[in-house]
Structure formats: structure tokens, C-alpha cells
Coordinates of C-alpha atoms and ligand atoms in Angstrom, one line a residue:
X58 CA 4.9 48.5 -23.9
X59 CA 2.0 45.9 -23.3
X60 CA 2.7 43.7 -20.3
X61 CA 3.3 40.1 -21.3
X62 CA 1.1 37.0 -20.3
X63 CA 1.8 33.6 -20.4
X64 CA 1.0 30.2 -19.5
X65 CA 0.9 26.3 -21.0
X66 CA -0.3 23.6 -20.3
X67 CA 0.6 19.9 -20.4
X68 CA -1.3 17.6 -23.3
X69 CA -1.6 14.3 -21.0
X70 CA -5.3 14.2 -21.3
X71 CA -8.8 15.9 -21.9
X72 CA -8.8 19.4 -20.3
X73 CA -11.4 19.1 -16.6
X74 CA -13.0 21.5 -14.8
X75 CA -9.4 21.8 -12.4
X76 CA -7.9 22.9 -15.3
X77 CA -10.8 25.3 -16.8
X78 CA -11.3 27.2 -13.6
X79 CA -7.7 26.9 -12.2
X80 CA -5.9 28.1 -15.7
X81 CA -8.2 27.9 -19.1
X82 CA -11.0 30.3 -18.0
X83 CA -8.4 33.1 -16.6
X84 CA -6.2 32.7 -19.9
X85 CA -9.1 33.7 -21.6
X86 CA -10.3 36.3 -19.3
X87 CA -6.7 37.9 -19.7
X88 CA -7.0 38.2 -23.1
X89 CA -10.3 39.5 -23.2
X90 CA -9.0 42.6 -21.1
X91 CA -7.4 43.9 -24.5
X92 CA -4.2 45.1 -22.4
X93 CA -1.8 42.5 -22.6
X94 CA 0.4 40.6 -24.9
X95 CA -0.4 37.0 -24.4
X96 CA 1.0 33.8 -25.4
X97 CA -0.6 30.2 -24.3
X98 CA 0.8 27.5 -25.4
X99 CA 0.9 23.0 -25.1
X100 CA 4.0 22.0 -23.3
X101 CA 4.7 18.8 -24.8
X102 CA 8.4 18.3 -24.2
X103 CA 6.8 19.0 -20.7
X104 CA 4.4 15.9 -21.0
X105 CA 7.7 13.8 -22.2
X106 CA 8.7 13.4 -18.9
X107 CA 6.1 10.8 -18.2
X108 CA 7.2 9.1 -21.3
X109 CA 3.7 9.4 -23.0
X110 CA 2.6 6.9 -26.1
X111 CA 3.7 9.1 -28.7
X112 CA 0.3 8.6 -30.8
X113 CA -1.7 9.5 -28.2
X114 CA 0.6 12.4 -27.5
X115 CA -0.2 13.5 -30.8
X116 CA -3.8 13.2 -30.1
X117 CA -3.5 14.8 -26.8
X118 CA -2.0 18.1 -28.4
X119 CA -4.7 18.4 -31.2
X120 CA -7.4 18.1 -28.6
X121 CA -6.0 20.3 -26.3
X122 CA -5.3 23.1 -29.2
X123 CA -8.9 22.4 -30.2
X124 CA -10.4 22.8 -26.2
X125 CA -8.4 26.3 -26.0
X126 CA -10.1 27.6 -29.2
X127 CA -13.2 25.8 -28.1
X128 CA -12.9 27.8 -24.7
X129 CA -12.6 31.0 -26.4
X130 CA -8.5 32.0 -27.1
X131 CA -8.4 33.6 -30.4
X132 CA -5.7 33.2 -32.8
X133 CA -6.3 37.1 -33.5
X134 CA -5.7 38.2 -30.0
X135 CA -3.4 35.6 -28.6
X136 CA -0.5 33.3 -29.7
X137 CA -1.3 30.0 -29.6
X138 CA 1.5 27.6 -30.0
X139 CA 2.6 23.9 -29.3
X140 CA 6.4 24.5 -27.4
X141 CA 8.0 22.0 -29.4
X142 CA 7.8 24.1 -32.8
X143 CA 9.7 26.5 -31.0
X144 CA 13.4 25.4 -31.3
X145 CA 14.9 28.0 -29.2
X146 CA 13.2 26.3 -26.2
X147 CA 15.3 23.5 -25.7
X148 CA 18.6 25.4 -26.6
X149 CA 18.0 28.0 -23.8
X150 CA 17.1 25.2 -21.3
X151 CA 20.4 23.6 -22.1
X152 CA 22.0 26.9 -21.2
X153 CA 19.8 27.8 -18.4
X154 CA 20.4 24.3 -16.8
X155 CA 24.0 25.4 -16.2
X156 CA 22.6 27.9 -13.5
X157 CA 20.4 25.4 -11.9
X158 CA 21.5 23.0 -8.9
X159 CA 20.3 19.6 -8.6
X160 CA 19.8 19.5 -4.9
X161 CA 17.3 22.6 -5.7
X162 CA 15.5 20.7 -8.4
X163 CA 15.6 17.7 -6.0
X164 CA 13.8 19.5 -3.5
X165 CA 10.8 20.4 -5.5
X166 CA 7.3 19.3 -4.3
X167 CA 6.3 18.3 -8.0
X168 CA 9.4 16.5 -8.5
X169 CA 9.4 14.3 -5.0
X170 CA 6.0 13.2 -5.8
X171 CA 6.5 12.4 -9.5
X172 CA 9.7 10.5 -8.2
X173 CA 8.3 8.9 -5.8
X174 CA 6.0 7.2 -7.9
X175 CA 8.5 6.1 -10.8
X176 CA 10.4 4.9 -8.3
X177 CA 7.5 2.7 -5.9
X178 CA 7.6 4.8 -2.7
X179 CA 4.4 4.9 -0.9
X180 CA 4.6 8.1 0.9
X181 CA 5.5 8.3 4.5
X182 CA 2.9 11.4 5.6
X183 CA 4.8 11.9 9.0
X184 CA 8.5 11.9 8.4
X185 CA 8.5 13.3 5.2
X186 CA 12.3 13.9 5.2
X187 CA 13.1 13.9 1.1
X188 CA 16.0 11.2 1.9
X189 CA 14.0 8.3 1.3
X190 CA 13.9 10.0 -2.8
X191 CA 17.3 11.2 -2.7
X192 CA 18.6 7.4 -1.6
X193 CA 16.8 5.3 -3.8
X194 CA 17.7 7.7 -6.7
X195 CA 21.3 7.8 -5.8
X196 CA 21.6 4.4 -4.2
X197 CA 19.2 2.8 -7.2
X198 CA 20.2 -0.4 -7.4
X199 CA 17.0 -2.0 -9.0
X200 CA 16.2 -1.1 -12.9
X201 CA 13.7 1.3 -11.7
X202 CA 14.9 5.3 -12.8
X203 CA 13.9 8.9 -12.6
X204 CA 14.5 10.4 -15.8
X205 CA 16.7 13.5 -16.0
X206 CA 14.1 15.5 -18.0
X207 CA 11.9 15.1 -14.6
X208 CA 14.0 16.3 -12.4
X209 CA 15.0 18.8 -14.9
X210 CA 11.4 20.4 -15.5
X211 CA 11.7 23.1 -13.8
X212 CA 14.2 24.6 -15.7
X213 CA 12.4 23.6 -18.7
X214 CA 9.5 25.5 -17.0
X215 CA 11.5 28.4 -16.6
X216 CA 13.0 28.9 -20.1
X217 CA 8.6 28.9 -21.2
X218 CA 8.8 31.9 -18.8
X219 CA 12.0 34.0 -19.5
X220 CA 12.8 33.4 -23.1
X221 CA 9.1 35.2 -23.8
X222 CA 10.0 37.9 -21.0
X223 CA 6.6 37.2 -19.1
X224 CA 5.4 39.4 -16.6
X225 CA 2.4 37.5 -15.3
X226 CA 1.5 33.5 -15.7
X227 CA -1.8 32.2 -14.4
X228 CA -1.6 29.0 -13.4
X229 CA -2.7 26.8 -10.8
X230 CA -2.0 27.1 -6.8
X231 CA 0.0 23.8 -7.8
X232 CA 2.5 25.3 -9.9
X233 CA 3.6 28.2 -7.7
X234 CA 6.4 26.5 -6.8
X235 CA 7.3 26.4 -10.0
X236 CA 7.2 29.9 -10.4
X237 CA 9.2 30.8 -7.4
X238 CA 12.0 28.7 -8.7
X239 CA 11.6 30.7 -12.2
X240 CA 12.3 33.8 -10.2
X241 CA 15.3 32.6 -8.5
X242 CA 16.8 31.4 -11.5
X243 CA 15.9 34.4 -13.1
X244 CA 17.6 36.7 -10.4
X245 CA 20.6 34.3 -10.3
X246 CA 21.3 34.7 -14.1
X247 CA 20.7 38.6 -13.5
X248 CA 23.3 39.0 -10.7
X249 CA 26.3 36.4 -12.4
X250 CA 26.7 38.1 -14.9
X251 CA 25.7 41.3 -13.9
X252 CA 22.7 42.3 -16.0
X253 CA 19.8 43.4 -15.3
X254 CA 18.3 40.9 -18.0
X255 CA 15.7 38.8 -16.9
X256 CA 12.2 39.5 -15.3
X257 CA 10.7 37.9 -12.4
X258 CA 7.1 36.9 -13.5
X259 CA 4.4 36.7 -10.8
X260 CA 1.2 34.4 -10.7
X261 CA -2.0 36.5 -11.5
X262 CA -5.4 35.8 -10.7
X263 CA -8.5 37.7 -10.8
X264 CA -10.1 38.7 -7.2
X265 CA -6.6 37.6 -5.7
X266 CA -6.4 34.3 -4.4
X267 CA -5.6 30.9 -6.5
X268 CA -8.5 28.3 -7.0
X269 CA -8.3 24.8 -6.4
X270 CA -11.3 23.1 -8.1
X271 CA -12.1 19.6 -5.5
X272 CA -13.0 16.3 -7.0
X273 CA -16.5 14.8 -6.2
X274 CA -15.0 12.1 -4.4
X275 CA -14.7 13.6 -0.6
X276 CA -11.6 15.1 -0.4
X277 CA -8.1 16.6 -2.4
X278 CA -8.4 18.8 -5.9
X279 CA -10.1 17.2 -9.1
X280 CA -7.0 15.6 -11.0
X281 CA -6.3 13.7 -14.0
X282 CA -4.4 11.0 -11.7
X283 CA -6.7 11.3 -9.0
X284 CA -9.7 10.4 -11.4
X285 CA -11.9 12.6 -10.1
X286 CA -12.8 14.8 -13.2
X287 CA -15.4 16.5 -14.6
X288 CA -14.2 16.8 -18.2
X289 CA -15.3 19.7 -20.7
X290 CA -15.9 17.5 -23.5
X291 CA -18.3 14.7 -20.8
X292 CA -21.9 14.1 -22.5
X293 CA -24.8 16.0 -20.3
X294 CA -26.1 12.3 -19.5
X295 CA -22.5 11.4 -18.2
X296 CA -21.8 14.2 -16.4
X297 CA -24.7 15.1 -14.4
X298 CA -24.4 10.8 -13.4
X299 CA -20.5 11.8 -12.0
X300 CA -22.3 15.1 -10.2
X301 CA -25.4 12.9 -8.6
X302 CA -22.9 10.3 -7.3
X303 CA -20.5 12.9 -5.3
X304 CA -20.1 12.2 -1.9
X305 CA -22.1 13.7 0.8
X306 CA -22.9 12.4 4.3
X307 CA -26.2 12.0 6.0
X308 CA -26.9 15.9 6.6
X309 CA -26.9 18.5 9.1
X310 CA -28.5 18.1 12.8
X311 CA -28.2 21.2 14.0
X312 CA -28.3 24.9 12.6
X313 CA -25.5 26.4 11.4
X314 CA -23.6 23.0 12.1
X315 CA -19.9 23.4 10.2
X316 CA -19.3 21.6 7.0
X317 CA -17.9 17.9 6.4
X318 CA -15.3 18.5 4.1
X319 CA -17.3 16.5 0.9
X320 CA -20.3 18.9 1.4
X321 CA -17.5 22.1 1.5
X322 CA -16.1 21.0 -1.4
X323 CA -19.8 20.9 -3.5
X324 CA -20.3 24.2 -2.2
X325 CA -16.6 25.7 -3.3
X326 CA -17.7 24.2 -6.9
X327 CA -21.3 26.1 -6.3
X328 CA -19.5 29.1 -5.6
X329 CA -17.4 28.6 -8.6
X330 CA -20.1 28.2 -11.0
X331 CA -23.5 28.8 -9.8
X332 CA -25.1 32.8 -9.2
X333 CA -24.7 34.0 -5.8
X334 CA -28.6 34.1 -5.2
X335 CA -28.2 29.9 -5.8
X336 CA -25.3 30.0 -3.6
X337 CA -26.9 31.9 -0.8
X338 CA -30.6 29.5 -1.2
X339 CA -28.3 26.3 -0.3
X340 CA -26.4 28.1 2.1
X341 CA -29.4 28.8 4.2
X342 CA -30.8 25.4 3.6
X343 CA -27.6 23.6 5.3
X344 CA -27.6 25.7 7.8
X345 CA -31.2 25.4 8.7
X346 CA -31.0 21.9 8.1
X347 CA -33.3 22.0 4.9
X348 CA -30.5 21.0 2.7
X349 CA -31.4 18.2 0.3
X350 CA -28.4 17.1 -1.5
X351 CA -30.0 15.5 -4.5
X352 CA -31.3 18.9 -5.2
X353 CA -27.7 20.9 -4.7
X354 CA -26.6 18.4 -7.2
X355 CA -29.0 19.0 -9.6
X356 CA -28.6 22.4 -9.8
X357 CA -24.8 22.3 -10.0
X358 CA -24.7 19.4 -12.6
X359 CA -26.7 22.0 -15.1
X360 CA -24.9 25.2 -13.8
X361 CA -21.2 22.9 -14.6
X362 CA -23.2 22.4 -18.2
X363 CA -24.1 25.7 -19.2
X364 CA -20.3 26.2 -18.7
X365 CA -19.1 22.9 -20.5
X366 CA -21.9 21.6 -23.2
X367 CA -20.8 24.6 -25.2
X368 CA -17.2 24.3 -25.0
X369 CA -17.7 20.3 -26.0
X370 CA -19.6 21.5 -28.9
X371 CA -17.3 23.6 -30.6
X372 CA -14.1 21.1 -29.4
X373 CA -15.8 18.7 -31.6
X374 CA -16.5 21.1 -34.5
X375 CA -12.6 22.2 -34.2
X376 CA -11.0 19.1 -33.4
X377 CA -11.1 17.4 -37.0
X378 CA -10.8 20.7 -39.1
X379 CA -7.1 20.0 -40.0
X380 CA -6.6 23.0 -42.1
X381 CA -7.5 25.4 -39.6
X382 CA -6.0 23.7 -36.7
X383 CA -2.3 24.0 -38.8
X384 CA -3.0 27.3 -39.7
X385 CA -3.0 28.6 -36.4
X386 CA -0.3 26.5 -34.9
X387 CA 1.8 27.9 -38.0
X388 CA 1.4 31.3 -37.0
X389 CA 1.4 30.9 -33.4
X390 CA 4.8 29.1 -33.7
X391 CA 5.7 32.1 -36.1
X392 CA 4.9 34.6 -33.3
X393 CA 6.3 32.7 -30.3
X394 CA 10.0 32.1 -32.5
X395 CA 10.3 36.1 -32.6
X396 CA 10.9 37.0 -29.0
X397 CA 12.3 33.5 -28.6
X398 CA 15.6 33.7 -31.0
X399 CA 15.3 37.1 -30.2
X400 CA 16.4 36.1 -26.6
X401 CA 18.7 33.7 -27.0
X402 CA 20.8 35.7 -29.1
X403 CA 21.1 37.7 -26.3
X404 CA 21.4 35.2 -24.0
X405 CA 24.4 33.7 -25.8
X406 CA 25.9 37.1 -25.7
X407 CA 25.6 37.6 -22.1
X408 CA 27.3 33.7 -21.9
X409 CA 30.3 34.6 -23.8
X410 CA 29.0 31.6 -26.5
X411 CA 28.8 34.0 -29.5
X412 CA 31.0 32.7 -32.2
X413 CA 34.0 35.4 -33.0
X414 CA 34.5 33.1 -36.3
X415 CA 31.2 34.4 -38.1
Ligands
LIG30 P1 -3.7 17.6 -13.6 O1 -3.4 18.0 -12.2 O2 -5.0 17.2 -13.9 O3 -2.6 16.8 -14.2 P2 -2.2 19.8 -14.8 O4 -1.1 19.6 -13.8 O5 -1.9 19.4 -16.2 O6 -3.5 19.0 -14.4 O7 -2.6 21.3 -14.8 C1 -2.8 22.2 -15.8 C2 -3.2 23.6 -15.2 O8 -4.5 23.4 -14.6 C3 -2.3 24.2 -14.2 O9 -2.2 25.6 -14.3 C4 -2.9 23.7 -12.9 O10 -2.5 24.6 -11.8 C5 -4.4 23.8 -13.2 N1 -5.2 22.9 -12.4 C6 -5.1 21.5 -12.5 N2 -6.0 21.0 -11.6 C7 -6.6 22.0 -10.9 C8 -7.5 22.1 -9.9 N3 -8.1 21.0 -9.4 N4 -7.9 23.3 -9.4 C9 -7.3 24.4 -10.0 N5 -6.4 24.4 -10.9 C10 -6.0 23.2 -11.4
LIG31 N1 4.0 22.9 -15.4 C1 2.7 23.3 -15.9 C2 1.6 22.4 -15.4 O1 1.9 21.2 -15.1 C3 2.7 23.4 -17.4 C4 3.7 24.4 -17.9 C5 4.8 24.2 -18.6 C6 3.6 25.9 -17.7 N2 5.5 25.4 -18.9 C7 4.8 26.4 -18.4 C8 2.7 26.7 -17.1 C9 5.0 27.8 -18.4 C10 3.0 28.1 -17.2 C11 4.1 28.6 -17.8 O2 0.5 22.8 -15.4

């Protein structure tokens, strides 16, 4: 039996080099190895929890489909599959979400932060007790309101997971959190009802640790809300403008002076997608104070290209080919619905919610 892969990833916007190097790139990777069974998919009951405009939801998914063929997953090789055409989804998350405890879901890193902007909080960085969420949410006396489906996401997250019987999902550092709460609920299902049932997927990434792609603006990870990105479909022209305007300071005095943190973060995205021998020359530049930014930038601006330019060419060739997008989606949602219903069959055994009457 071929181990199982799987990961998805929200339509709220053009795919950027966060979520290329942090997810896209080791989906593809993954199913290039030949050795797995691997499903990627758009989680766009996931991207309803921000309440989206539901036309450019639409447009969000079909670009998004068309960036992951663009990038290089094969319909041949992999399932690819939007999680709404898969209607056992939402019926297992209904069932799962009798497992799950709200203080838990409360608790979750994602969901503070998501809360706390729906609701207005600025965030207090030193007493960062979690009551000032849990009161206004419970106390909420304005019209202001934190949808269920946000605080419920992680179960939602979870069902993606366990209804396919995943063994690994590369994502993000971000969404580990995530993942750790897929486990528990997975071992809490396993031991109420005592089956061995479920499987506790781990994170996977290639040469061990996570990445976390930086933004060009000085500090934090590149980010759709932070607007920071590099996107895979940005014009050369536009792009190598957002490289040559990163932040940098004035330069190094002395040899082998540590970095500022903007100058650390161009060199994690060097290291990311430049050869080592490029790596090394600006390397020993900084550190014998030879570096000259403008020319770091220069090289990384057409090293980040050689990666995207392509991609953005065949997004655009995909993106308006109707047929073939539909064609893939049908089957993908085909492929993804057999394991799926084969599950919650199961599931509903296990639950004592299989009608006696039929
Ligand atoms: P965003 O943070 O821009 O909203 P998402 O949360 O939709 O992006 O992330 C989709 C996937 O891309 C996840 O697996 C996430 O971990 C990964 N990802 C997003 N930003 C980064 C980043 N800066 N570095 C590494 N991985 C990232
Ligand atoms: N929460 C993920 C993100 O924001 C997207 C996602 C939804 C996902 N379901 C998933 C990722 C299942 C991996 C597996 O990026």
C-alpha cells in the first residue's frame, strides 16, 4: 500500500513565493518521487470563513487550479480537486465536530488572530492572555461576530486529513498547529470508541525543517495580508521593481559583522533560490564588507524569475482553457469521492448512525 499525501490550500488570492516554497513546490516534489498516493486539493469552504465575494471566489479557485497545473501537479499522477465537489466533506465535519471542544478550538493560534481582527482587537504583545478574545466573543455586545465556521476550522481541517487517511501533509510551519489538533482528534475518535480507525498524519518536508519564506519589507514571513508578496504570476518588470526596493540598511563596518534582520531575510530567500556558489560569493562579500546590495538584488530578482516567469506563462495559457480546467476537476472530484464515502460509511458505523430501516 502506497503511503498517502495530502495538502490544500485556500483560494483567497494569487499563489506567492510563501506559498510556492512553503507548500506548492514540495506538493510537486512529492509527487514527482513516484511513491505516494497524493491528493492536493482548493479548500474553498476553508476560504468561506472570511466571507469572500463569491465572484471572486470563483475566480480565485480557477486561478489557483490553473497555478498548481502551471507549477507542475499532473492530473495523471495526482488528484486534483476543489473540496467543495466532495460532499462527504462537510457531512463528516458535522460528525467530527461532536468530538471537538470549543475551549480547544478557542485556543488556537490561527483562530485568536483571525478573531481578533473580526472583532477590532489590536493585539496586546505582552499579556497575551486569550481572555481579551474569549470576553468580547462571549460578552459581545456590539454587532461585531466571529463566525462559527472560524472557530470551527480546524475540524474542517481535520476531516481534509482523516476522511482521505493521510499519512503525510506538507504544509507550511504556520499550519502545524493545525496538524497537531488533527492528530488529537484523530486519537480521541480512535480511543471513544475503541478502534484503531484513524491515522495520525505528520508534516513532511524535504531536508527536515519547515520554510518560512520573509517578505521584502524588513521583518515577519511574506503574506497575502501582510502585502509583502512576490506573486508567481508578477510581470519580470514588476517584480524585479518589488526585489530592488527591499529593505536593507547602510551595510556592514566590520568583518564578519552579524546580520540585521532585513539583510538575513534576502539571504534566507538567496538560499532558497539562488546556487550555493551565488550564495557563498555574497556571503563572503557581507562579511568582508564588499557587499553591494543593489547587486544581491539583482541577482535574486532573476534567480526568483527563472523560478516564476515560467509558471506565469503556462498559468495564463491554463487559466482560460475551460474545457480542460473541468475535465480535471471532474475527475479529481471523481477520485477524491472514493475514499471519501468510502469513510464515512464507516465512520457512521463506528457512530452507531447507520440506519437499521434500509
Ligand atoms: P497566506 O499566509 O499568504 O494567507 P496561506 O495561509 O493561504 O497563505 O498558505 C497556504 C500554504 O502556503 C500553507 O501551507 C502555508 O503554510 C504556506 N505558506 C504561506 N506563506 C508562507 C511563507 N511565507 N513561508 C512558507 N510557507 C508559507
Ligand atoms: N489551513 C490551510 C492553510 O491555510 C489550508 C488547508 C485546508 C489544508 N485544509 C487542509 C492544508 C488540509 C493541508 C491539509 O494553508
Amino acid at each position: 500500500m502506497k503511503k498517502i499525501v495530502l495538502s490544500g490550500i485556500r483560494p483567497t488570492g494569487q499563489l506567492h513565493l510563501g506559498n510556492y516554497l512553503g507548500a506548492l513546490q514540495k506538493f510537486v516534489r512529492m509527487q514527482q518521487e513516484g511513491i505516494y498516493d497524493s491528493f492536493f486539493f482548493i479548500a474553498d469552504l476553508h476560504a468561506l470563513t472570511t466571507q469572500p465575494d463569491p465572484a471572486v471566489l470563483h475566480a480565485n479557485v480557477r486561478h489557483i487550479v490553473a497555478e498548481y497545473l502551471a507549477a507542475g501537479l499532473d492530473p495523471e499522477k495526482s488528484t486534483i480537486f476543489v473540496q467543495s465537489d466532495v460532499p462527504e466533506i462537510p457531512e463528516l465535519y458535522l460528525l467530527l465536530n461532536m468530538h471537538v471542544g470549543i475551549g480547544e478550538l478557542m485556543r488556537t493560534a490561527a483562530f485568536k488572530d483571525k478573531a481578533r481582527k473580526q472583532l477590532g482587537i489590536t493585539v496586546n504583545k505582552e499579556g497575551d492572555d486569550d481572555s481579551d478574545v474569549a470576553r468580547e466573543i462571549i460578552g459581545n455586545e456590539s454587532n461585531k461576530r466571529v463566525n462559527a465556521g472560524l472557530l470551527t476550522y480546524p475540524t474542517l481541517m481535520a476531516v481534509d486529513i482523516l476522511i482521505q487517511h493521510a499519512d503525510f501533509v506538507p504544509v507550511g510551519k504556520d499550519q502545524e498547529q493545525h496538524l497537531e489538533l488533527t492528530r488529537r482528534f484523530a486519537r480521541r475518535f480512535n480511543s471513544f470508541y475503541g478502534v484503531e480507525y484513524f491515522k495520525e498524519p505528520e508534516n513532511f518536508n524535504f531536508g527536515g525543517k519547515p520554510v518560512k519564506v520573509p517578505g521584502l519589507d524588513g521583518s515577519g514571513k511574506m503574506g497575502k495580508s501582510e502585502g509583502n508578496c512576490i506573486y508567481l504570476v508578477d510581470e519580470d518588470k514588476a517584480l524585479r521593481k518589488k526585489v530592488m526596493r527591499a529593505v536593507t540598511d547602510s551595510g556592514p563596518t566590520e568583518p564578519n559583522q552579524p546580520m540585521a534582520e532585513p539583510i538575513e531575510n534576502l539571504f534566507t530567500l538567496l538560499k532558497l533560490v539562488s546556487a550555493p556558489d551565488v550564495v557563498e560569493h555574497f556571503t563572503t562579500a557581507y562579511n568582508n564588507c564588499e557587499i553591494r546590495y543593489g547587486d544581491l538584488k539583482k541577482q535574486l530578482a532573476e534567480d526568483i524569475l527563472k523560478i516564476t516567469a515560467p509558471i506565469r506563462e503556462r498559468t495564463r495559457e491554463i487559466e482560460n482553457d475551460d474545457e480542460y480546467l473541468a475535465r480535471v476537476l471532474k475527475q479529481g472530484a471523481e477520485q477524491a469521492r472514493e475514499r471519501a464515502s468510502k469513510t464515512l460509511s464507516e465512520v457512521r458505523q463506528i457512530m452507531g448512525i447507520t440506519p437499521f430501516w434500509k
